[in-house]
Amino acid sequence: MKINAITTAMPRNWGSSKILLMIKLITFMLFITLMQASAAGYGQRINLSGKNLPLKDVLQSIKSQSGYLFFYNADDLKARNLSISVRNATLEETLKECFKTLPFTYKIVQNTVVLTKKEESLIDRLSTYFSTIDVKGRITDEMGRPLVGATISIVIGESENDKKTGDYSLSLKGRNAAAISDKNGDFFLKDVDEKAALIISFLGYKVHYTKVAKDLGSIKMLPDAGNLQEVAVTMNTGYQSISRERSAGAIAKPDMDILKNRSGSMNVIQRLDGLIPGLVINNSTSPTGNSINGKRSSSVIIRGLSTVSDFTNRDPLFVVNGVPVTDVSTLNPNDVEDITVLKDATSASIWGSRAANGVIVITTKKGTSNGELKVNYDGFINFQGKPDLEYLNTMNSNQFIQSAREIFDPVLNPWATVINPRTGNGLAPVSPHELILYRQHQGLITSAQADEQLNILAGQSNLSQIKELWYRNSALMNHTLSLSGGGTKYSFYGSGAYSRNQNNSPGSKNDDYSLNLRQDFKFNDRIKMYLIIDLRNNLSSSKNTLSPDIRFLPYAMFRNTDGSNADLSWLYRIDELRTNYENKSLISLKYNPLDEINTGSTRNNLFRGRITSGITANLFNGLRYEGIFGISRSLNKTVSFLEQNNYNVRSELTSFTVAATTPDGKPTYYLPASGGRNTLTNSVSQDWTLRNQLVYDHSWKEKIHQITFLLGQEVQKQTLNQTRTTVRGYNSQLLSYALIDYATLSLKGLSNPVMPSGLGNSILTNDLYNETETDARFTSYYANGGYTYAGKYTINGGARVDKSNLFGKDKSAQNKPVWSAGLAWQMGKENFMKDLSWLNALVIRSSYGITGNTPNPGTAASKDILSSVNNPFYPGGVGLNLSTPANRTLTWETTKNLNLGLDFSLLNYRLKGTIDWYKKKTENLIGYMDLNPFTGFPSIIGNAGDMKNTGIDLNLSSVNLVRGDLKWNTLLTLSFNQNKITSLNPASPIVLGSDKINKPYLTGYSAFSVFAYQYAGLDSSGDPQIRLNDGTVTKALNAAKPEDVRYMGSFQPRWSGGLSNTIGYKAFSLTINTVFNLGHVMRRDVNSLYAGRALFSDFNFNGNINAEFVNRWKNPGDEGKTHIPGYIPSGSASLAARDVSYYTMADINVLDAAYLKLRDLTLAYSLPKRLTDKLKADGISFRAQLSNVMLWKANHYGIDPEFHNALGGSVAGGIRTAPFAQHSISLGAHISF
């Protein structure tokens, strides 16, 4: 219980101990009993009027006017509202009026009013029981048709103001629904006070008031022409917030409840997946998204690609609280209040030359001005498990050993050649199975012994060791605590969060700490200001771990049967060579992967601070000044340290060691023989934005005319500086390092080393110091306006000019304005539409305009042309390098946007939707342009092409069922996009079919086009054949011309979207979110080994190959039962006789990449109010979530398109990556006070 007194001298909370509280209360009551006196004749006259006021605010007003203190139990005042009207009244008169309908008694003692809750007597309780009735009725519209889902609330009494105005809408505030009308419009209420009344509300109808009766019959609701919108949607462009109905733009907002409950990622953008039509979150390892060390770098595309090169940005522009930012992954989703996606020119063109890819505007939370302190906690833990290594389609140990036997050829690859490093082949490792076969061939072991040893290897599997030793269960955890509140002059929102991202790598850590504080100041009615401070510190570390998977040799164990760590020195070189190098250098070259884990580490410390401040000054009627300054600074320090006993350090030292020239001499070390290698990387980025604008917002003649106009100027600067230093012989205790003769070792290199790093000399990379810097500056002028007539007809328009150091110096490149214009017609408000009772709203929109996309730093601006180079050949060791030729006319890519849209609401707002058709034409695509070879450059970065996008966006939401406590809502987002490159200057001419296959961008086709050979099967030699356009079947090299290859589709999906269903029953809710991508293709992962010495081919823990190798062509006649080419031992012979890409890049290996995935399924439960009241909480809810479950995929090879590099390589086709965070389970809770 909380005892409160409205006073400046007495604390509001008197401790938490119940005993101490009772003592204080008893003492206080004894005091006021002894001092009791009448106060009826004292105090000032009181004036008080208001409707549905919180009782606490009423007492505060009485205290302010009378000077009397109030003593009460704060819990008794919760959810107590009243309407009151007194004028020139005494304190006694005011209190009587105040408590005439509330269950309180009061006593006035000196200058204190003591409130106590009125206890209901037994007679009162019996009277109440026997004075209740059961109430039933039916809710209909003005035509007598049943209204489904009308809300019925119970009230006691009717205020005088309600009687006068007939407006009962305010009486609904803070009240829960007692009943919901069913499909027939019927409702039933049990045990209702016979003195009570009902307030009935339904969207689009006037609130209805009626006294209770046992049978109310049919209650006819009257339409409210002024209340036809369910929610007043506000569009935030980053420059202004205006009503949705006053904009002709194509905008979209996600369901924030779904977004906040998603627990698979702390990246707010990834949580948008499937919630916005036209927005594609590409989580796959395709050309626009990569998987790196278990982390997917998702790309975000709005309405298709608008650029085709790496010289520009493909992602949309991200704006946070009105300021452009380069990275939103650091935002805490719990701090986000609203997200608006701007998709067309009218909504996005105000951002000028960076808005062609769309704009995502994020607004963070702020405090409320109701004076109450709100405390919220949200936390979750997501169990993501280990990666699914079995997903990778490779051979098991038995298949691998059998295949190794079949391809072994000691005549073509004699042992002397294999072990000779000067031949190049000696650098390739000799794996244990191959060593056994060579020993058998040399007669060192018998055939039986070889079979026995090979059978042992065939029976071993390292899968369990890989899972146990190299991977752990990953998990994501977050805890966020926020506080908000304020008064009429000041409000605040603050939060603190802690996240831990435990990835699959043992020994690694990733902890994230963030603080966010927003303060809003209202100095007077004219001037307001806000200040936002957002701080984040990320600390991560990792050991020198590896990530082997089942593409490693399947039989190679990492731990011996006796529990010791296995020696895998053969991974780098054979024992004979290794022993020779060790004897000459006196350096051990043994390699034990598990021992290597603790010989190195990487630590990263990222600190980012973001400050945004804004001021608004109302100058005169409708005109105001707005200013914003935002600055973001990021400091990222990474330290990578390899100890002296690390294999890479030992190997590098051996390469820069000269053997002793005498038997008793010692080798000479040209690199430090003690100490480790330390690499320090520092990155400092700073972005700032300054904006000044005048806004005129005015309406007249009862809002018949509404106008909004803004005029502004903006400057921005973005800088990034990175330095990297590597020292050797580093002592972490003394913080010292050794000096090295880089001039000699980096230029001439070391001749006759013990272990050459190349084919003769060892040359050291000059990595002592490296520094890079990028700088982007913008200055802009803009204007934007809108006019609405009669709430039905709207016109929007805007223009902006951007100047930047990223453009060429020519005036034609700098002075290019963007502009837009749009029209909107609230057709549903026309008189001729009002007879359509099933239609609640209908809006027709159209817009046209120009947006842009700027070049990236480093393309052709003046600062990018020259770069410094450290080279001993240059006088003084320093020179300048011409990085890229200047292009004075280089300008931003121009995108012309046409959008036609329709917004509608039907069936009493049970079905709402938005349909948009758009056409985007991008000109001046940035890419390579041919130059005259005599300039010294074959090409230059310039504006070299055009492309277009056409598509449809659909957003539908429906209320499917409202029956008592059961509710069911559906949300569908669907988008279609088709793009085509209309012109593009190719970087190289297209002469052969292979040229066409290897180019993702070609004139006349969609971006990321997929071309394939027409496969004609194998010939009798097991070589792949193709069919040419004229029907000829051939296996001849370079036989296919551009017209002979087939267009198969695009890597980018044409159809994408999401389907969300939410079912609620009482305190439970179940939300099912699915996402889908359709209409695109991918290359299947196929065998990549068709010739060469060994199955094991490199040092990067690969070596196992695709399982389809087992089913390759082996003997004449097999061409009738397999499409997989045969194996040829000689690589040169294979290259001369055939082209295996005829198979790997064949049409039969291009698959439909469509899929449907359960992104998340969430079950939530909210504790009932009676329990939360006992716990002194406003609300407590719990949730459990299942994420990322594949429901359907079009291909029959078990490929998950989200974990597949659809593009692959020119030989291997597509490439699978091990899925992670699939079928993950999370548990979460939300508590508010």
PDB file of N, CA and C in Angstrom, residues 1038-1077:
ATOM      1  N   ASN A1038      34.119 -23.441 -76.756  1.00  0.00           N
ATOM      2  CA  ASN A1038      33.720 -22.120 -77.252  1.00  0.00           C
ATOM      3  C   ASN A1038      32.757 -22.207 -78.430  1.00  0.00           C
ATOM      4  N   ALA A1039      31.960 -23.252 -78.459  1.00  0.00           N
ATOM      5  CA  ALA A1039      31.033 -23.427 -79.578  1.00  0.00           C
ATOM      6  C   ALA A1039      29.803 -22.544 -79.438  1.00  0.00           C
ATOM      7  N   ALA A1040      29.406 -22.241 -78.186  1.00  0.00           N
ATOM      8  CA  ALA A1040      28.177 -21.493 -77.955  1.00  0.00           C
ATOM      9  C   ALA A1040      28.401 -20.000 -78.154  1.00  0.00           C
ATOM     10  N   LYS A1041      27.541 -19.401 -78.953  1.00  0.00           N
ATOM     11  CA  LYS A1041      27.523 -17.959 -79.140  1.00  0.00           C
ATOM     12  C   LYS A1041      26.455 -17.367 -78.218  1.00  0.00           C
ATOM     13  N   PRO A1042      26.401 -16.045 -78.071  1.00  0.00           N
ATOM     14  CA  PRO A1042      25.413 -15.447 -77.163  1.00  0.00           C
ATOM     15  C   PRO A1042      23.987 -15.896 -77.421  1.00  0.00           C
ATOM     16  N   GLU A1043      23.634 -16.106 -78.693  1.00  0.00           N
ATOM     17  CA  GLU A1043      22.266 -16.494 -79.001  1.00  0.00           C
ATOM     18  C   GLU A1043      21.981 -17.964 -78.691  1.00  0.00           C
ATOM     19  N   ASP A1044      23.004 -18.742 -78.338  1.00  0.00           N
ATOM     20  CA  ASP A1044      22.823 -20.171 -78.085  1.00  0.00           C
ATOM     21  C   ASP A1044      22.496 -20.488 -76.633  1.00  0.00           C
ATOM     22  N   VAL A1045      22.579 -19.509 -75.746  1.00  0.00           N
ATOM     23  CA  VAL A1045      22.298 -19.774 -74.332  1.00  0.00           C
ATOM     24  C   VAL A1045      20.880 -19.309 -74.011  1.00  0.00           C
ATOM     25  N   ARG A1046      20.300 -19.945 -73.013  1.00  0.00           N
ATOM     26  CA  ARG A1046      18.907 -19.670 -72.635  1.00  0.00           C
ATOM     27  C   ARG A1046      18.828 -18.690 -71.480  1.00  0.00           C
ATOM     28  N   TYR A1047      17.834 -17.825 -71.528  1.00  0.00           N
ATOM     29  CA  TYR A1047      17.526 -16.961 -70.386  1.00  0.00           C
ATOM     30  C   TYR A1047      16.611 -17.738 -69.446  1.00  0.00           C
ATOM     31  N   MET A1048      17.045 -17.908 -68.188  1.00  0.00           N
ATOM     32  CA  MET A1048      16.313 -18.740 -67.243  1.00  0.00           C
ATOM     33  C   MET A1048      15.501 -17.934 -66.233  1.00  0.00           C
ATOM     34  N   GLY A1049      15.804 -16.662 -66.094  1.00  0.00           N
ATOM     35  CA  GLY A1049      15.128 -15.847 -65.095  1.00  0.00           C
ATOM     36  C   GLY A1049      16.126 -14.984 -64.355  1.00  0.00           C
ATOM     37  N   SER A1050      15.743 -14.576 -63.149  1.00  0.00           N
ATOM     38  CA  SER A1050      16.578 -13.682 -62.341  1.00  0.00           C
ATOM     39  C   SER A1050      16.782 -14.266 -60.957  1.00  0.00           C
ATOM     40  N   PHE A1051      17.890 -13.890 -60.336  1.00  0.00           N
ATOM     41  CA  PHE A1051      18.132 -14.292 -58.951  1.00  0.00           C
ATOM     42  C   PHE A1051      17.215 -13.533 -57.987  1.00  0.00           C
ATOM     43  N   GLN A1052      16.681 -12.397 -58.414  1.00  0.00           N
ATOM     44  CA  GLN A1052      15.817 -11.603 -57.555  1.00  0.00           C
ATOM     45  C   GLN A1052      14.370 -12.058 -57.698  1.00  0.00           C
ATOM     46  N   PRO A1053      13.645 -12.258 -56.580  1.00  0.00           N
ATOM     47  CA  PRO A1053      12.250 -12.713 -56.662  1.00  0.00           C
ATOM     48  C   PRO A1053      11.342 -11.658 -57.286  1.00  0.00           C
ATOM     49  N   ARG A1054      10.419 -12.116 -58.130  1.00  0.00           N
ATOM     50  CA  ARG A1054       9.419 -11.209 -58.686  1.00  0.00           C
ATOM     51  C   ARG A1054       8.289 -10.969 -57.689  1.00  0.00           C
ATOM     52  N   TRP A1055       7.900 -12.022 -56.986  1.00  0.00           N
ATOM     53  CA  TRP A1055       6.825 -11.925 -56.003  1.00  0.00           C
ATOM     54  C   TRP A1055       7.416 -12.108 -54.606  1.00  0.00           C
ATOM     55  N   SER A1056       7.005 -11.284 -53.696  1.00  0.00           N
ATOM     56  CA  SER A1056       7.453 -11.424 -52.312  1.00  0.00           C
ATOM     57  C   SER A1056       6.386 -10.847 -51.396  1.00  0.00           C
ATOM     58  N   GLY A1057       6.426 -11.261 -50.150  1.00  0.00           N
ATOM     59  CA  GLY A1057       5.452 -10.727 -49.209  1.00  0.00           C
ATOM     60  C   GLY A1057       5.390 -11.534 -47.945  1.00  0.00           C
ATOM     61  N   GLY A1058       4.313 -11.311 -47.207  1.00  0.00           N
ATOM     62  CA  GLY A1058       4.129 -12.004 -45.942  1.00  0.00           C
ATOM     63  C   GLY A1058       2.654 -12.134 -45.624  1.00  0.00           C
ATOM     64  N   LEU A1059       2.318 -13.133 -44.842  1.00  0.00           N
ATOM     65  CA  LEU A1059       0.956 -13.366 -44.386  1.00  0.00           C
ATOM     66  C   LEU A1059       0.990 -13.551 -42.881  1.00  0.00           C
ATOM     67  N   SER A1060       0.211 -12.717 -42.197  1.00  0.00           N
ATOM     68  CA  SER A1060       0.191 -12.752 -40.733  1.00  0.00           C
ATOM     69  C   SER A1060      -1.232 -12.981 -40.258  1.00  0.00           C
ATOM     70  N   ASN A1061      -1.393 -13.923 -39.349  1.00  0.00           N
ATOM     71  CA  ASN A1061      -2.680 -14.189 -38.722  1.00  0.00           C
ATOM     72  C   ASN A1061      -2.530 -14.086 -37.209  1.00  0.00           C
ATOM     73  N   THR A1062      -3.405 -13.320 -36.588  1.00  0.00           N
ATOM     74  CA  THR A1062      -3.392 -13.166 -35.141  1.00  0.00           C
ATOM     75  C   THR A1062      -4.738 -13.609 -34.589  1.00  0.00           C
ATOM     76  N   ILE A1063      -4.706 -14.575 -33.700  1.00  0.00           N
ATOM     77  CA  ILE A1063      -5.913 -15.091 -33.060  1.00  0.00           C
ATOM     78  C   ILE A1063      -5.821 -14.793 -31.574  1.00  0.00           C
ATOM     79  N   GLY A1064      -6.824 -14.099 -31.062  1.00  0.00           N
ATOM     80  CA  GLY A1064      -6.847 -13.752 -29.653  1.00  0.00           C
ATOM     81  C   GLY A1064      -8.030 -14.369 -28.946  1.00  0.00           C
ATOM     82  N   TYR A1065      -7.780 -14.912 -27.786  1.00  0.00           N
ATOM     83  CA  TYR A1065      -8.866 -15.439 -26.956  1.00  0.00           C
ATOM     84  C   TYR A1065      -8.571 -15.102 -25.506  1.00  0.00           C
ATOM     85  N   LYS A1066      -9.399 -14.232 -24.982  1.00  0.00           N
ATOM     86  CA  LYS A1066      -9.220 -13.748 -23.620  1.00  0.00           C
ATOM     87  C   LYS A1066      -7.802 -13.217 -23.445  1.00  0.00           C
ATOM     88  N   ALA A1067      -7.021 -13.822 -22.543  1.00  0.00           N
ATOM     89  CA  ALA A1067      -5.681 -13.291 -22.271  1.00  0.00           C
ATOM     90  C   ALA A1067      -4.613 -13.904 -23.166  1.00  0.00           C
ATOM     91  N   PHE A1068      -5.027 -14.781 -24.099  1.00  0.00           N
ATOM     92  CA  PHE A1068      -4.062 -15.438 -24.970  1.00  0.00           C
ATOM     93  C   PHE A1068      -4.118 -14.821 -26.367  1.00  0.00           C
ATOM     94  N   SER A1069      -2.968 -14.835 -27.032  1.00  0.00           N
ATOM     95  CA  SER A1069      -2.921 -14.444 -28.439  1.00  0.00           C
ATOM     96  C   SER A1069      -1.899 -15.328 -29.151  1.00  0.00           C
ATOM     97  N   LEU A1070      -2.229 -15.695 -30.367  1.00  0.00           N
ATOM     98  CA  LEU A1070      -1.356 -16.513 -31.199  1.00  0.00           C
ATOM     99  C   LEU A1070      -1.156 -15.787 -32.518  1.00  0.00           C
ATOM    100  N   THR A1071       0.094 -15.487 -32.843  1.00  0.00           N
ATOM    101  CA  THR A1071       0.415 -14.786 -34.087  1.00  0.00           C
ATOM    102  C   THR A1071       1.288 -15.687 -34.944  1.00  0.00           C
ATOM    103  N   ILE A1072       0.871 -15.883 -36.186  1.00  0.00           N
ATOM    104  CA  ILE A1072       1.591 -16.735 -37.131  1.00  0.00           C
ATOM    105  C   ILE A1072       2.008 -15.875 -38.314  1.00  0.00           C
ATOM    106  N   ASN A1073       3.305 -15.700 -38.492  1.00  0.00           N
ATOM    107  CA  ASN A1073       3.835 -14.865 -39.572  1.00  0.00           C
ATOM    108  C   ASN A1073       4.607 -15.738 -40.557  1.00  0.00           C
ATOM    109  N   THR A1074       4.188 -15.701 -41.796  1.00  0.00           N
ATOM    110  CA  THR A1074       4.901 -16.414 -42.849  1.00  0.00           C
ATOM    111  C   THR A1074       5.437 -15.410 -43.862  1.00  0.00           C
ATOM    112  N   VAL A1075       6.552 -15.741 -44.482  1.00  0.00           N
ATOM    113  CA  VAL A1075       7.119 -14.921 -45.546  1.00  0.00           C
ATOM    114  C   VAL A1075       7.330 -15.812 -46.766  1.00  0.00           C
ATOM    115  N   PHE A1076       7.291 -15.185 -47.933  1.00  0.00           N
ATOM    116  CA  PHE A1076       7.471 -15.965 -49.150  1.00  0.00           C
ATOM    117  C   PHE A1076       8.178 -15.130 -50.202  1.00  0.00           C
ATOM    118  N   ASN A1077       8.912 -15.832 -51.051  1.00  0.00           N
ATOM    119  CA  ASN A1077       9.547 -15.246 -52.223  1.00  0.00           C
ATOM    120  C   ASN A1077       9.314 -16.184 -53.388  1.00  0.00           C
TER     121      ASN A1077
END
